[in-house]
Amino acid sequence: MFKSKIKWIKKSENEALILIALDGTFGSLPGQFFMLKSGDFPVTPRPFSVYFEDEIRGETLFLLKPRGLLTEEALSWQIGHELKLKGPLGNPIPVIEGANLVAGGSGYAPLHFYGSKYGYKNFYLGTTSKEEADFLNNLPNLKITCGPLVVTERFFQDNNEGAVIACGPTPMLQHLSEQYHGGSVYVSIEERMACGTGMCEGCAVKLKSGEIKFVCKDGPLFDGKEVDWQWLT
Ligand code: FES
């Protein structure tokens, strides 16, 4: 693991989301993640997708949702707080020309990085509150709804066509994969990751072919129409 310090930190008004910028860039691409650990805090490192890597400002951004020991501790972090990192890990999301993007909650992080770097046709984001929506409304023509399942309905209402890349809660990814017939659906199943390093086997995904894959090693992106969703849920 290597170390980096927090350069700046922002919180949504309701403190449901935290955006941190770490000092330095580490050669990551959209879809990749890092294992993060806070100094000597006695918690195992956790995987976080990169929200953005800014080569001009020399910083790497992560979006955190305070809902576990590490991320709840993040509410007290200040500028200069030291984190330990390992990565970048996982496979980058391949560039798909003119793809639609659909994100639910913190699934916004990898797609924000992807959309900022490669662009998109339409970008839909499902949030859980107005405060989250305001906090994340930072890309052109973002179509924001409240509720991760509602975001798929909004996506279907617009009669979209073409490939979709989606990241968010498993029910949202399943719904899109099963109901969308306008093109390919690629799903980032990062929600299932635990150790992030191929050791715990907690991120197993079964394909309809019967093959078992691991999100941290083989993903996080899979063809949603090939995933055995009954096995996963
Ligand atoms: S997250 Fe532990 S093996 Fe993939």
mmCIF file of N, CA and C in Angstrom, residues 50-131:
data_model
loop_
_atom_site.group_PDB
_atom_site.id
_atom_site.type_symbol
_atom_site.label_atom_id
_atom_site.label_comp_id
_atom_site.label_asym_id
_atom_site.label_seq_id
_atom_site.Cartn_x
_atom_site.Cartn_y
_atom_site.Cartn_z
ATOM 1 N N VAL A 50 -12.896 4.858 -8.468
ATOM 2 C CA VAL A 50 -12.402 6.224 -8.675
ATOM 3 C C VAL A 50 -13.529 7.076 -9.259
ATOM 4 N N TYR A 51 -13.734 8.233 -8.683
ATOM 5 C CA TYR A 51 -14.767 9.174 -9.137
ATOM 6 C C TYR A 51 -14.230 10.053 -10.264
ATOM 7 N N PHE A 52 -12.954 10.386 -10.150
ATOM 8 C CA PHE A 52 -12.306 11.172 -11.204
ATOM 9 C C PHE A 52 -10.813 11.244 -10.915
ATOM 10 N N GLU A 53 -10.020 11.205 -11.977
ATOM 11 C CA GLU A 53 -8.585 11.437 -11.807
ATOM 12 C C GLU A 53 -8.245 12.685 -12.606
ATOM 13 N N ASP A 54 -7.834 13.728 -11.911
ATOM 14 C CA ASP A 54 -7.583 15.022 -12.540
ATOM 15 C C ASP A 54 -6.078 15.217 -12.694
ATOM 16 N N GLU A 55 -5.605 14.977 -13.926
ATOM 17 C CA GLU A 55 -4.157 15.055 -14.152
ATOM 18 C C GLU A 55 -3.657 16.491 -14.077
ATOM 19 N N ILE A 56 -4.510 17.461 -14.432
ATOM 20 C CA ILE A 56 -4.067 18.861 -14.418
ATOM 21 C C ILE A 56 -3.886 19.348 -12.979
ATOM 22 N N ARG A 57 -4.860 19.051 -12.131
ATOM 23 C CA ARG A 57 -4.770 19.495 -10.731
ATOM 24 C C ARG A 57 -3.977 18.517 -9.866
ATOM 25 N N GLY A 58 -3.658 17.349 -10.436
ATOM 26 C CA GLY A 58 -2.870 16.366 -9.689
ATOM 27 C C GLY A 58 -3.618 15.805 -8.497
ATOM 28 N N GLU A 59 -4.875 15.368 -8.738
ATOM 29 C CA GLU A 59 -5.643 14.801 -7.626
ATOM 30 C C GLU A 59 -6.549 13.669 -8.103
ATOM 31 N N THR A 60 -6.856 12.769 -7.184
ATOM 32 C CA THR A 60 -7.724 11.627 -7.470
ATOM 33 C C THR A 60 -8.902 11.674 -6.505
ATOM 34 N N LEU A 61 -10.116 11.597 -7.078
ATOM 35 C CA LEU A 61 -11.326 11.809 -6.272
ATOM 36 C C LEU A 61 -12.066 10.495 -6.008
ATOM 37 N N PHE A 62 -12.628 10.401 -4.809
ATOM 38 C CA PHE A 62 -13.452 9.256 -4.418
ATOM 39 C C PHE A 62 -14.743 9.769 -3.794
ATOM 40 N N LEU A 63 -15.828 9.055 -4.077
ATOM 41 C CA LEU A 63 -17.136 9.395 -3.513
ATOM 42 C C LEU A 63 -17.462 8.362 -2.429
ATOM 43 N N LEU A 64 -17.714 8.812 -1.215
ATOM 44 C CA LEU A 64 -17.986 7.892 -0.107
ATOM 45 C C LEU A 64 -19.404 8.103 0.406
ATOM 46 N N LYS A 65 -20.020 7.001 0.825
ATOM 47 C CA LYS A 65 -21.349 7.053 1.438
ATOM 48 C C LYS A 65 -21.172 6.546 2.866
ATOM 49 N N PRO A 66 -21.362 7.384 3.882
ATOM 50 C CA PRO A 66 -21.119 6.930 5.259
ATOM 51 C C PRO A 66 -22.114 5.857 5.694
ATOM 52 N N ARG A 67 -21.716 4.594 5.619
ATOM 53 C CA ARG A 67 -22.612 3.511 6.035
ATOM 54 C C ARG A 67 -21.838 2.309 6.578
ATOM 55 N N GLY A 68 -20.590 2.499 6.940
ATOM 56 C CA GLY A 68 -19.787 1.437 7.545
ATOM 57 C C GLY A 68 -18.741 2.108 8.412
ATOM 58 N N LEU A 69 -17.920 1.306 9.105
ATOM 59 C CA LEU A 69 -16.950 1.894 10.033
ATOM 60 C C LEU A 69 -16.031 2.906 9.354
ATOM 61 N N LEU A 70 -15.446 2.493 8.207
ATOM 62 C CA LEU A 70 -14.481 3.375 7.544
ATOM 63 C C LEU A 70 -15.156 4.643 7.031
ATOM 64 N N THR A 71 -16.297 4.478 6.357
ATOM 65 C CA THR A 71 -16.927 5.642 5.739
ATOM 66 C C THR A 71 -17.585 6.548 6.783
ATOM 67 N N GLU A 72 -18.020 5.975 7.915
ATOM 68 C CA GLU A 72 -18.569 6.844 8.968
ATOM 69 C C GLU A 72 -17.451 7.657 9.608
ATOM 70 N N GLU A 73 -16.268 7.041 9.721
ATOM 71 C CA GLU A 73 -15.130 7.780 10.257
ATOM 72 C C GLU A 73 -14.775 8.937 9.321
ATOM 73 N N ALA A 74 -15.084 8.740 8.028
ATOM 74 C CA ALA A 74 -14.747 9.760 7.026
ATOM 75 C C ALA A 74 -15.429 11.096 7.309
ATOM 76 N N LEU A 75 -16.539 11.072 8.045
ATOM 77 C CA LEU A 75 -17.235 12.322 8.366
ATOM 78 C C LEU A 75 -16.349 13.259 9.192
ATOM 79 N N SER A 76 -15.363 12.681 9.895
ATOM 80 C CA SER A 76 -14.499 13.529 10.737
ATOM 81 C C SER A 76 -13.161 13.850 10.066
ATOM 82 N N TRP A 77 -12.932 13.330 8.857
ATOM 83 C CA TRP A 77 -11.660 13.593 8.194
ATOM 84 C C TRP A 77 -11.533 15.075 7.840
ATOM 85 N N GLN A 78 -10.288 15.542 7.884
ATOM 86 C CA GLN A 78 -9.987 16.937 7.539
ATOM 87 C C GLN A 78 -8.930 16.945 6.439
ATOM 88 N N ILE A 79 -8.699 18.117 5.871
ATOM 89 C CA ILE A 79 -7.613 18.272 4.890
ATOM 90 C C ILE A 79 -6.307 17.840 5.560
ATOM 91 N N GLY A 80 -5.510 17.054 4.835
ATOM 92 C CA GLY A 80 -4.233 16.596 5.381
ATOM 93 C C GLY A 80 -4.319 15.213 6.004
ATOM 94 N N HIS A 81 -5.545 14.698 6.197
ATOM 95 C CA HIS A 81 -5.701 13.351 6.764
ATOM 96 C C HIS A 81 -5.059 12.339 5.809
ATOM 97 N N GLU A 82 -4.343 11.378 6.386
ATOM 98 C CA GLU A 82 -3.597 10.437 5.551
ATOM 99 C C GLU A 82 -4.371 9.140 5.326
ATOM 100 N N LEU A 83 -4.407 8.699 4.064
ATOM 101 C CA LEU A 83 -5.030 7.421 3.729
ATOM 102 C C LEU A 83 -3.983 6.510 3.103
ATOM 103 N N LYS A 84 -4.196 5.199 3.279
ATOM 104 C CA LYS A 84 -3.343 4.227 2.600
ATOM 105 C C LYS A 84 -4.136 3.640 1.443
ATOM 106 N N LEU A 85 -3.483 3.444 0.323
ATOM 107 C CA LEU A 85 -4.174 2.964 -0.871
ATOM 108 C C LEU A 85 -3.441 1.786 -1.491
ATOM 109 N N LYS A 86 -4.231 0.947 -2.170
ATOM 110 C CA LYS A 86 -3.645 -0.099 -3.011
ATOM 111 C C LYS A 86 -4.423 -0.092 -4.316
ATOM 112 N N GLY A 87 -3.734 -0.009 -5.435
ATOM 113 C CA GLY A 87 -4.424 0.014 -6.712
ATOM 114 C C GLY A 87 -3.629 0.783 -7.744
ATOM 115 N N PRO A 88 -4.199 1.061 -8.910
ATOM 116 C CA PRO A 88 -5.576 0.745 -9.282
ATOM 117 C C PRO A 88 -5.789 -0.750 -9.531
ATOM 118 N N LEU A 89 -6.978 -1.247 -9.143
ATOM 119 C CA LEU A 89 -7.339 -2.655 -9.284
ATOM 120 C C LEU A 89 -8.561 -2.778 -10.204
ATOM 121 N N GLY A 90 -8.811 -3.993 -10.665
ATOM 122 C CA GLY A 90 -9.969 -4.234 -11.532
ATOM 123 C C GLY A 90 -9.691 -3.811 -12.962
ATOM 124 N N ASN A 91 -10.611 -4.145 -13.829
ATOM 125 C CA ASN A 91 -10.447 -3.844 -15.256
ATOM 126 C C ASN A 91 -11.167 -2.548 -15.615
ATOM 127 N N PRO A 92 -10.551 -1.701 -16.438
ATOM 128 C CA PRO A 92 -11.234 -0.470 -16.862
ATOM 129 C C PRO A 92 -12.478 -0.801 -17.692
ATOM 130 N N ILE A 93 -13.461 0.102 -17.646
ATOM 131 C CA ILE A 93 -14.646 -0.046 -18.503
ATOM 132 C C ILE A 93 -14.205 0.239 -19.938
ATOM 133 N N PRO A 94 -14.472 -0.683 -20.876
ATOM 134 C CA PRO A 94 -14.067 -0.406 -22.261
ATOM 135 C C PRO A 94 -14.844 0.783 -22.830
ATOM 136 N N VAL A 95 -14.237 1.499 -23.747
ATOM 137 C CA VAL A 95 -14.908 2.664 -24.327
ATOM 138 C C VAL A 95 -15.963 2.184 -25.325
ATOM 139 N N ILE A 96 -17.202 2.587 -25.094
ATOM 140 C CA ILE A 96 -18.299 2.230 -26.000
ATOM 141 C C ILE A 96 -18.860 3.541 -26.534
ATOM 142 N N GLU A 97 -18.621 3.782 -27.788
ATOM 143 C CA GLU A 97 -19.002 5.049 -28.424
ATOM 144 C C GLU A 97 -20.490 5.342 -28.234
ATOM 145 N N GLY A 98 -20.823 6.529 -27.725
ATOM 146 C CA GLY A 98 -22.215 6.967 -27.614
ATOM 147 C C GLY A 98 -23.072 6.125 -26.688
ATOM 148 N N ALA A 99 -22.488 5.559 -25.641
ATOM 149 C CA ALA A 99 -23.277 4.723 -24.721
ATOM 150 C C ALA A 99 -24.161 5.595 -23.832
ATOM 151 N N ASN A 100 -25.311 5.042 -23.436
ATOM 152 C CA ASN A 100 -26.133 5.657 -22.397
ATOM 153 C C ASN A 100 -25.588 5.186 -21.055
ATOM 154 N N LEU A 101 -25.635 6.056 -20.063
ATOM 155 C CA LEU A 101 -25.150 5.691 -18.731
ATOM 156 C C LEU A 101 -26.311 5.758 -17.743
ATOM 157 N N VAL A 102 -26.406 4.746 -16.878
ATOM 158 C CA VAL A 102 -27.457 4.733 -15.850
ATOM 159 C C VAL A 102 -26.798 4.383 -14.519
ATOM 160 N N ALA A 103 -26.915 5.295 -13.544
ATOM 161 C CA ALA A 103 -26.263 5.080 -12.250
ATOM 162 C C ALA A 103 -27.273 5.199 -11.121
ATOM 163 N N GLY A 104 -27.081 4.376 -10.092
ATOM 164 C CA GLY A 104 -27.899 4.476 -8.884
ATOM 165 C C GLY A 104 -26.992 4.707 -7.695
ATOM 166 N N GLY A 105 -27.242 5.768 -6.922
ATOM 167 C CA GLY A 105 -26.483 6.043 -5.696
ATOM 168 C C GLY A 105 -25.000 6.181 -5.946
ATOM 169 N N SER A 106 -24.188 5.470 -5.115
ATOM 170 C CA SER A 106 -22.736 5.627 -5.252
ATOM 171 C C SER A 106 -22.212 4.928 -6.506
ATOM 172 N N GLY A 107 -23.084 4.224 -7.236
ATOM 173 C CA GLY A 107 -22.721 3.699 -8.553
ATOM 174 C C GLY A 107 -22.414 4.826 -9.525
ATOM 175 N N TYR A 108 -22.684 6.054 -9.081
ATOM 176 C CA TYR A 108 -22.373 7.223 -9.909
ATOM 177 C C TYR A 108 -20.857 7.389 -10.078
ATOM 178 N N ALA A 109 -20.069 6.958 -9.076
ATOM 179 C CA ALA A 109 -18.623 7.239 -9.094
ATOM 180 C C ALA A 109 -17.933 6.760 -10.379
ATOM 181 N N PRO A 110 -17.974 5.452 -10.699
ATOM 182 C CA PRO A 110 -17.236 5.024 -11.900
ATOM 183 C C PRO A 110 -17.818 5.597 -13.190
ATOM 184 N N LEU A 111 -19.147 5.809 -13.207
ATOM 185 C CA LEU A 111 -19.751 6.335 -14.441
ATOM 186 C C LEU A 111 -19.493 7.830 -14.583
ATOM 187 N N HIS A 112 -19.340 8.527 -13.457
ATOM 188 C CA HIS A 112 -18.940 9.938 -13.519
ATOM 189 C C HIS A 112 -17.560 10.042 -14.165
ATOM 190 N N PHE A 113 -16.652 9.154 -13.752
ATOM 191 C CA PHE A 113 -15.294 9.153 -14.314
ATOM 192 C C PHE A 113 -15.366 8.811 -15.807
ATOM 193 N N TYR A 114 -16.159 7.779 -16.130
ATOM 194 C CA TYR A 114 -16.291 7.352 -17.529
ATOM 195 C C TYR A 114 -16.892 8.484 -18.378
ATOM 196 N N GLY A 115 -17.997 9.056 -17.899
ATOM 197 C CA GLY A 115 -18.692 10.094 -18.669
ATOM 198 C C GLY A 115 -17.839 11.339 -18.852
ATOM 199 N N SER A 116 -17.068 11.707 -17.816
ATOM 200 C CA SER A 116 -16.203 12.888 -17.905
ATOM 201 C C SER A 116 -15.100 12.678 -18.930
ATOM 202 N N LYS A 117 -14.614 11.451 -19.017
ATOM 203 C CA LYS A 117 -13.458 11.172 -19.876
ATOM 204 C C LYS A 117 -13.859 10.854 -21.318
ATOM 205 N N TYR A 118 -14.943 10.088 -21.481
ATOM 206 C CA TYR A 118 -15.278 9.592 -22.820
ATOM 207 C C TYR A 118 -16.588 10.148 -23.375
ATOM 208 N N GLY A 119 -17.379 10.821 -22.549
ATOM 209 C CA GLY A 119 -18.664 11.343 -23.010
ATOM 210 C C GLY A 119 -19.759 10.287 -22.963
ATOM 211 N N TYR A 120 -20.977 10.681 -23.349
ATOM 212 C CA TYR A 120 -22.132 9.774 -23.281
ATOM 213 C C TYR A 120 -23.253 10.337 -24.128
ATOM 214 N N LYS A 121 -24.233 9.473 -24.415
ATOM 215 C CA LYS A 121 -25.409 9.906 -25.163
ATOM 216 C C LYS A 121 -26.388 10.550 -24.178
ATOM 217 N N ASN A 122 -26.882 9.764 -23.233
ATOM 218 C CA ASN A 122 -27.725 10.264 -22.142
ATOM 219 C C ASN A 122 -27.187 9.692 -20.841
ATOM 220 N N PHE A 123 -27.302 10.467 -19.774
ATOM 221 C CA PHE A 123 -26.795 10.008 -18.478
ATOM 222 C C PHE A 123 -27.915 10.161 -17.448
ATOM 223 N N TYR A 124 -28.349 9.033 -16.875
ATOM 224 C CA TYR A 124 -29.428 9.017 -15.878
ATOM 225 C C TYR A 124 -28.832 8.684 -14.511
ATOM 226 N N LEU A 125 -29.270 9.413 -13.501
ATOM 227 C CA LEU A 125 -28.769 9.168 -12.144
ATOM 228 C C LEU A 125 -29.934 9.092 -11.160
ATOM 229 N N GLY A 126 -29.987 8.005 -10.397
ATOM 230 C CA GLY A 126 -30.990 7.863 -9.341
ATOM 231 C C GLY A 126 -30.361 8.174 -7.994
ATOM 232 N N THR A 127 -30.967 9.092 -7.242
ATOM 233 C CA THR A 127 -30.445 9.450 -5.920
ATOM 234 C C THR A 127 -31.526 9.158 -4.876
ATOM 235 N N THR A 128 -31.172 9.317 -3.590
ATOM 236 C CA THR A 128 -32.167 9.039 -2.549
ATOM 237 C C THR A 128 -32.682 10.311 -1.880
ATOM 238 N N SER A 129 -32.151 11.465 -2.249
ATOM 239 C CA SER A 129 -32.632 12.711 -1.637
ATOM 240 C C SER A 129 -32.292 13.892 -2.534
ATOM 241 N N LYS A 130 -32.971 15.004 -2.264
ATOM 242 C CA LYS A 130 -32.707 16.223 -3.031
ATOM 243 C C LYS A 130 -31.270 16.705 -2.769
ATOM 244 N N GLU A 131 -30.820 16.529 -1.513
ATOM 245 C CA GLU A 131 -29.455 16.969 -1.169
ATOM 246 C C GLU A 131 -28.421 16.198 -1.997
#
